[in-house]
XYZ file of C-alpha atoms in Angstrom:
431
model
C 38.433 117.813 38.263
C 38.133 119.181 35.180
C 41.824 117.668 33.751
C 40.459 114.018 35.119
C 36.817 114.719 33.617
C 38.719 115.406 30.046
C 40.965 112.425 30.612
C 38.242 110.154 31.071
C 36.546 111.768 27.647
C 39.368 111.334 25.492
C 38.923 107.642 24.451
C 35.351 108.736 22.979
C 36.470 111.864 21.601
C 39.399 109.484 19.924
C 36.876 107.016 18.756
C 34.293 109.532 17.115
C 37.330 111.367 15.194
C 38.014 107.634 13.775
C 34.349 107.286 12.580
C 34.722 110.658 11.117
C 37.636 109.504 8.983
C 35.683 106.356 7.804
C 32.816 108.060 7.040
C 34.908 110.522 5.158
C 36.888 107.775 3.161
C 33.961 105.859 2.181
C 32.642 108.909 0.400
C 35.903 109.074 -1.197
C 36.025 105.661 -2.378
C 32.409 105.546 -3.402
C 33.324 108.671 -5.673
C 36.348 107.003 -6.730
C 34.807 103.718 -7.652
C 31.774 105.672 -9.871
C 34.199 107.642 -11.383
C 36.837 104.811 -12.581
C 34.064 102.345 -13.239
C 33.187 104.680 -16.233
C 36.393 104.903 -17.548
C 38.658 101.889 -16.648
C 39.406 99.243 -19.560
C 38.840 95.756 -17.248
C 41.945 94.203 -19.508
C 40.883 90.866 -20.851
C 37.389 90.830 -19.681
C 34.739 90.266 -22.199
C 31.635 90.489 -20.210
C 29.715 93.829 -18.940
C 29.045 95.217 -16.059
C 25.993 97.070 -17.326
C 23.154 96.713 -19.387
C 24.395 97.636 -23.280
C 21.876 98.555 -25.780
C 21.778 96.604 -28.687
C 22.563 98.667 -31.911
C 23.884 101.562 -30.149
C 26.131 103.991 -31.749
C 29.006 103.780 -29.020
C 32.649 104.334 -30.742
C 35.777 102.640 -29.809
C 38.939 104.464 -29.174
C 40.627 105.764 -32.059
C 37.732 105.707 -34.355
C 38.214 102.410 -35.658
C 35.498 100.845 -35.272
C 32.874 103.715 -34.918
C 29.545 103.262 -35.971
C 27.703 105.436 -38.483
C 24.192 107.343 -37.486
C 21.831 105.070 -36.800
C 19.699 106.024 -40.714
C 22.736 104.967 -42.392
C 23.638 102.032 -40.266
C 20.258 100.285 -41.031
C 20.844 101.023 -44.998
C 23.922 99.792 -44.683
C 22.844 96.441 -42.691
C 20.368 95.739 -45.070
C 22.920 96.181 -47.691
C 25.356 94.036 -45.855
C 23.008 91.421 -45.073
C 22.444 90.790 -49.481
C 26.094 90.376 -49.805
C 27.407 87.272 -52.024
C 29.401 85.846 -50.079
C 30.052 82.895 -52.444
C 32.787 84.625 -54.295
C 35.033 84.999 -50.847
C 33.952 82.546 -48.803
C 35.874 78.907 -48.562
C 33.817 75.543 -48.611
C 31.013 75.050 -47.450
C 30.328 78.609 -46.097
C 30.096 80.157 -49.819
C 27.094 77.814 -50.600
C 24.864 77.983 -47.668
C 21.482 78.942 -48.315
C 18.660 80.369 -46.323
C 20.970 81.935 -43.849
C 19.688 84.123 -41.060
C 20.975 87.586 -41.092
C 20.530 90.130 -37.868
C 22.763 93.256 -36.835
C 23.917 92.295 -33.600
C 25.781 95.678 -31.936
C 27.626 98.379 -33.691
C 28.634 97.417 -37.405
C 28.434 93.680 -36.201
C 26.182 91.069 -37.827
C 25.546 87.615 -37.569
C 24.447 84.964 -40.032
C 23.324 81.788 -38.630
C 22.042 78.398 -40.094
C 20.858 75.749 -37.714
C 20.332 71.754 -39.243
C 18.538 69.533 -37.609
C 21.547 67.343 -35.729
C 21.921 71.068 -33.541
C 24.838 71.496 -36.081
C 24.837 75.438 -36.304
C 27.062 77.387 -38.851
C 28.059 80.793 -37.707
C 29.272 83.745 -40.113
C 30.278 86.878 -38.324
C 31.432 89.700 -40.358
C 32.030 93.790 -38.782
C 34.105 96.943 -39.994
C 37.929 95.919 -39.712
C 41.344 97.943 -39.756
C 43.329 95.971 -37.508
C 43.452 94.014 -34.483
C 40.699 90.966 -33.507
C 37.178 90.535 -33.551
C 35.841 88.156 -31.274
C 32.532 86.145 -30.865
C 31.745 84.038 -27.376
C 29.762 81.435 -25.939
C 28.391 82.501 -22.226
C 26.654 80.413 -19.937
C 25.477 83.307 -17.585
C 26.938 86.496 -20.022
C 29.792 86.666 -17.933
C 33.516 86.459 -19.618
C 34.533 83.966 -17.109
C 33.570 80.122 -18.314
C 33.097 81.238 -21.742
C 34.886 79.998 -24.908
C 35.125 82.460 -27.976
C 36.024 82.236 -31.390
C 38.694 84.964 -32.459
C 39.768 85.756 -36.169
C 42.065 88.450 -37.259
C 44.834 88.947 -39.738
C 48.509 89.855 -38.419
C 51.315 92.195 -39.602
C 52.038 89.835 -42.696
C 48.362 89.732 -43.516
C 48.127 86.234 -42.884
C 44.464 84.710 -41.483
C 44.340 83.624 -38.089
C 41.387 81.885 -36.100
C 41.747 80.177 -32.945
C 39.228 79.187 -30.417
C 40.046 80.290 -26.611
C 39.198 79.187 -23.377
C 38.248 82.727 -20.874
C 39.275 81.084 -18.041
C 39.984 84.503 -16.084
C 40.570 88.170 -16.486
C 44.546 88.047 -16.634
C 46.244 87.498 -19.811
C 47.847 84.160 -18.626
C 44.136 82.745 -18.313
C 42.931 83.163 -21.649
C 44.409 79.768 -23.182
C 44.479 79.487 -26.903
C 43.208 76.155 -28.943
C 41.029 75.359 -25.928
C 37.025 75.908 -24.626
C 34.094 73.821 -24.859
C 32.889 74.526 -28.072
C 32.326 71.011 -29.716
C 33.750 72.453 -33.408
C 32.977 70.056 -36.230
C 35.115 69.017 -38.798
C 34.863 71.818 -40.889
C 37.708 74.022 -40.767
C 36.847 77.892 -39.170
C 37.828 80.502 -41.573
C 38.602 84.460 -41.437
C 38.990 86.081 -44.634
C 38.513 90.151 -45.623
C 35.892 91.345 -48.094
C 36.347 94.994 -48.446
C 36.488 96.986 -45.257
C 34.566 94.007 -43.522
C 36.358 90.709 -42.068
C 34.065 87.660 -41.952
C 34.541 84.798 -39.155
C 33.078 81.478 -40.064
C 32.757 78.506 -37.991
C 30.529 75.473 -37.158
C 29.621 74.057 -34.031
C 27.353 70.913 -32.444
C 25.155 71.853 -29.219
C 23.919 69.015 -26.971
C 20.305 70.539 -27.480
C 18.499 73.079 -30.065
C 20.267 76.665 -29.607
C 17.576 78.834 -28.709
C 18.102 82.053 -26.252
C 21.871 82.178 -25.815
C 23.987 84.878 -24.062
C 26.505 86.249 -26.866
C 29.704 88.145 -25.962
C 30.819 90.543 -28.683
C 34.154 92.118 -28.194
C 37.430 93.599 -30.429
C 40.748 94.688 -30.127
C 42.252 97.157 -32.638
C 46.053 96.083 -31.311
C 47.352 92.744 -33.237
C 47.941 89.698 -30.576
C 51.299 88.610 -29.714
C 52.247 85.278 -30.030
C 48.516 84.626 -30.228
C 48.224 86.183 -26.917
C 45.301 88.642 -26.952
C 45.795 92.357 -26.608
C 43.577 94.135 -23.955
C 39.885 94.486 -26.053
C 38.624 98.158 -26.944
C 34.819 97.612 -26.651
C 32.736 94.830 -25.801
C 29.001 93.847 -24.712
C 26.878 90.751 -24.200
C 23.418 90.137 -26.093
C 20.950 87.669 -25.412
C 20.273 85.998 -29.078
C 17.087 84.559 -29.346
C 18.395 81.799 -32.260
C 14.414 80.388 -32.591
C 13.307 83.966 -33.366
C 16.118 85.441 -34.674
C 16.444 88.591 -32.532
C 18.925 90.513 -29.830
C 18.047 92.004 -26.380
C 20.310 93.340 -23.963
C 21.595 90.688 -21.407
C 20.486 91.732 -17.846
C 23.403 90.248 -16.589
C 24.573 92.565 -13.768
C 27.039 90.539 -11.302
C 29.641 94.128 -11.300
C 27.020 95.509 -8.748
C 26.500 92.262 -6.696
C 29.917 92.099 -6.329
C 30.294 95.335 -5.007
C 27.511 95.084 -2.457
C 28.924 92.061 -0.997
C 32.261 93.775 -0.765
C 30.839 96.892 0.942
C 28.666 94.766 3.434
C 31.970 92.383 4.496
C 34.004 95.350 4.925
C 31.504 97.789 6.654
C 30.750 94.017 9.033
C 33.863 92.635 9.739
C 36.537 96.083 8.800
C 34.439 98.631 10.662
C 31.344 98.084 12.864
C 32.651 94.609 14.846
C 36.216 95.694 15.459
C 34.810 99.624 16.668
C 32.535 97.393 19.106
C 35.552 94.956 20.488
C 37.456 98.551 20.659
C 34.431 99.849 22.665
C 34.283 96.709 24.904
C 38.263 96.454 25.661
C 38.801 101.207 26.401
C 34.659 102.335 27.699
C 34.458 100.009 30.487
C 35.239 103.322 33.340
C 32.050 104.366 31.684
C 30.041 101.484 33.114
C 26.987 100.844 31.558
C 27.261 102.905 28.865
C 30.026 100.790 27.538
C 27.815 97.552 27.273
C 24.742 98.560 25.416
C 27.495 100.416 23.394
C 29.103 96.989 22.509
C 25.986 95.501 22.135
C 24.314 97.407 19.756
C 27.032 98.002 17.510
C 27.975 94.360 17.348
C 24.518 93.095 16.933
C 24.989 95.759 13.608
C 28.176 94.210 12.889
C 26.328 90.920 12.673
C 22.978 92.112 10.766
C 25.432 93.634 8.136
C 27.776 90.204 8.400
C 24.528 87.743 7.919
C 23.284 89.834 4.663
C 27.020 89.884 3.290
C 27.273 86.119 3.406
C 23.514 85.920 2.377
C 24.459 88.234 -0.501
C 27.419 86.115 -1.438
C 25.356 82.931 -1.522
C 22.694 85.079 -4.167
C 26.068 85.753 -6.371
C 27.472 82.175 -6.027
C 24.025 80.740 -7.458
C 23.335 83.424 -10.200
C 27.067 83.548 -11.308
C 28.513 80.143 -10.248
C 31.160 81.962 -8.036
C 32.617 78.719 -7.230
C 35.343 80.163 -4.369
C 35.445 77.645 -1.811
C 37.962 79.088 0.015
C 36.505 82.974 0.583
C 33.194 81.048 0.911
C 33.731 78.586 3.415
C 35.963 81.431 5.366
C 32.899 83.642 5.387
C 30.614 80.931 6.556
C 33.296 79.757 9.584
C 33.642 83.424 10.380
C 29.694 83.681 10.573
C 29.685 80.817 12.699
C 31.692 82.135 14.938
C 29.463 85.162 15.286
C 26.490 83.286 15.797
C 27.833 81.818 19.058
C 28.636 85.527 20.091
C 25.007 86.166 19.836
C 24.563 83.062 21.895
C 26.981 84.083 24.662
C 25.201 87.250 24.937
C 21.757 85.297 26.072
C 23.755 82.998 27.864
C 25.928 85.518 29.990
C 26.226 84.605 33.550
C 26.237 86.838 36.454
C 29.515 88.489 37.614
C 29.669 86.419 40.978
C 28.987 83.248 39.079
C 32.003 81.038 38.976
C 31.707 79.723 35.320
C 31.900 83.803 35.036
C 35.568 83.149 34.063
C 34.756 80.894 31.540
C 32.417 82.773 30.107
C 35.202 85.602 29.511
C 37.746 83.530 28.329
C 35.193 82.066 25.756
C 33.760 85.278 24.655
C 36.846 87.043 24.341
C 38.833 84.625 22.396
C 35.710 83.772 19.311
C 35.206 87.778 19.021
C 39.291 87.559 18.388
C 39.333 84.544 16.155
C 36.433 85.484 13.810
C 37.633 89.147 13.727
C 40.922 87.788 12.702
C 39.538 85.336 10.095
C 36.524 88.391 8.967
C 39.790 90.975 7.964
C 41.475 88.118 6.344
C 38.934 86.997 4.105
C 38.122 90.465 3.328
C 41.534 90.856 2.149
C 41.499 87.744 0.267
C 37.958 88.844 -1.592
C 39.817 92.089 -2.690
C 42.751 89.606 -4.469
C 40.334 86.985 -5.476
C 37.478 89.773 -7.074
C 40.293 91.579 -8.520
C 38.663 94.594 -6.863
C 41.315 97.165 -7.859
C 43.503 99.680 -6.078
C 40.715 101.671 -4.681
C 39.625 98.846 -2.626
C 42.791 98.315 -1.584
C 43.878 101.596 -0.598
C 40.265 101.990 0.855
C 40.474 98.950 3.275
C 44.115 99.214 3.810
C 43.567 103.037 5.117
C 40.584 101.677 7.120
C 42.670 98.906 8.774
C 45.620 101.597 9.436
C 43.138 103.914 11.168
C 41.427 100.840 13.457
C 45.396 100.086 14.474
C 46.219 103.538 15.350
C 43.227 103.909 17.141
C 43.966 100.944 19.238
C 47.764 102.555 20.105
C 46.452 105.698 20.980
C 43.891 103.975 23.330
C 45.967 101.292 25.025
C 48.664 103.988 25.425
C 46.075 106.279 27.730
C 44.605 103.170 29.252
C 48.540 102.103 30.206
C 48.749 105.874 31.395
C 45.712 106.307 33.526
C 46.887 102.818 34.919
C 50.414 104.060 36.092
C 48.554 107.652 37.601
C 46.427 105.523 39.958
C 50.021 103.069 40.996
C 51.967 106.433 41.312
C 49.567 108.341 43.228
C 49.461 108.140 47.101
C 46.448 107.289 48.457
C 44.765 109.977 50.545
C 45.220 109.528 54.399
C 43.078 110.662 57.105
C 44.870 112.758 59.564
C 42.444 113.464 62.675
C 42.491 116.956 64.321
C 44.489 117.306 67.689
C 42.949 118.364 70.709
């Protein structure tokens, strides 16, 4: 009797072990993401996922662009703004008067002059040793979709300045001689004077330039055949060209993307599959299985709904136009809504249409799970989430598959025992 009781409780024990491992995994991945987030260099991403302090004392790797202390920096900036550029800048940049000069980040100074026809002349200067310096114009504070002017001197000492369209984070998506800046016929220029590099260019805008997200970045390695190396440091500021002031950019889509991924993984990678496992392998625990199944699935549905809502907010905030990922997510949510409706329209066991309801409920649930899990994998790929997400979700899927295999084996063994054990016969006591 005790052995039979243990066999009945084995599926519950395995399910609890699975949930324990998943929770431990979640703690591990969260700690790994927090650690790696503070150390990783995200390649060509000029944008920021944290609010950067304007005029901070951050130091680039190798110390090539190390900012001095704040007092010395303020004094140096004041002197640099008074530098006579007529002796080293080419025309017309050498004779522009009444330029506004503002410190923007570390040793970066931004000079600009606005004209009535929405033409703005920019001169960006910074301490320079090797590599490249960039100034980008963004719509939302992010790198993707922005246009940047990048200047450097190559190994032979030749000046180079080009516009780049930052289509994505991969090297092939940083496209030279492309972008949305409407440069005028005045050729851009890059020169070195003393320890400073100067990027000068002129652009025309559709309307008067006011508050504009500006991306500032540099790399200490030379571009290879005009392909930029990874940046050593970067920041995003919100520059007010009307008041001539800079402030921190409050653009933080990184945390929203992470929350979106966590909600989707919990909904479609954990709770909804666990709810399906409960319905298939714990039916001998009637009616406990039914309440567990309904409760877990409803929680998974709420997380999935919150995930879609957050995804829509992310789309509106950063214009994350990914129709495939978005469409699959809405399709999976629609199927889950139909599953919730099926709960309220569940016919009685002896009803003639009950078998059709079962068919509908089972297969719609399986299709929704398939597309939900596929969309998680697709989202990790599209969002370039990193190795920790891939390993974490791969481990989660592996644990679910192992759990299903174990429970399916136990279910088959129980069925075999029932068919091989002869039924007890009734024997009459002889008189």
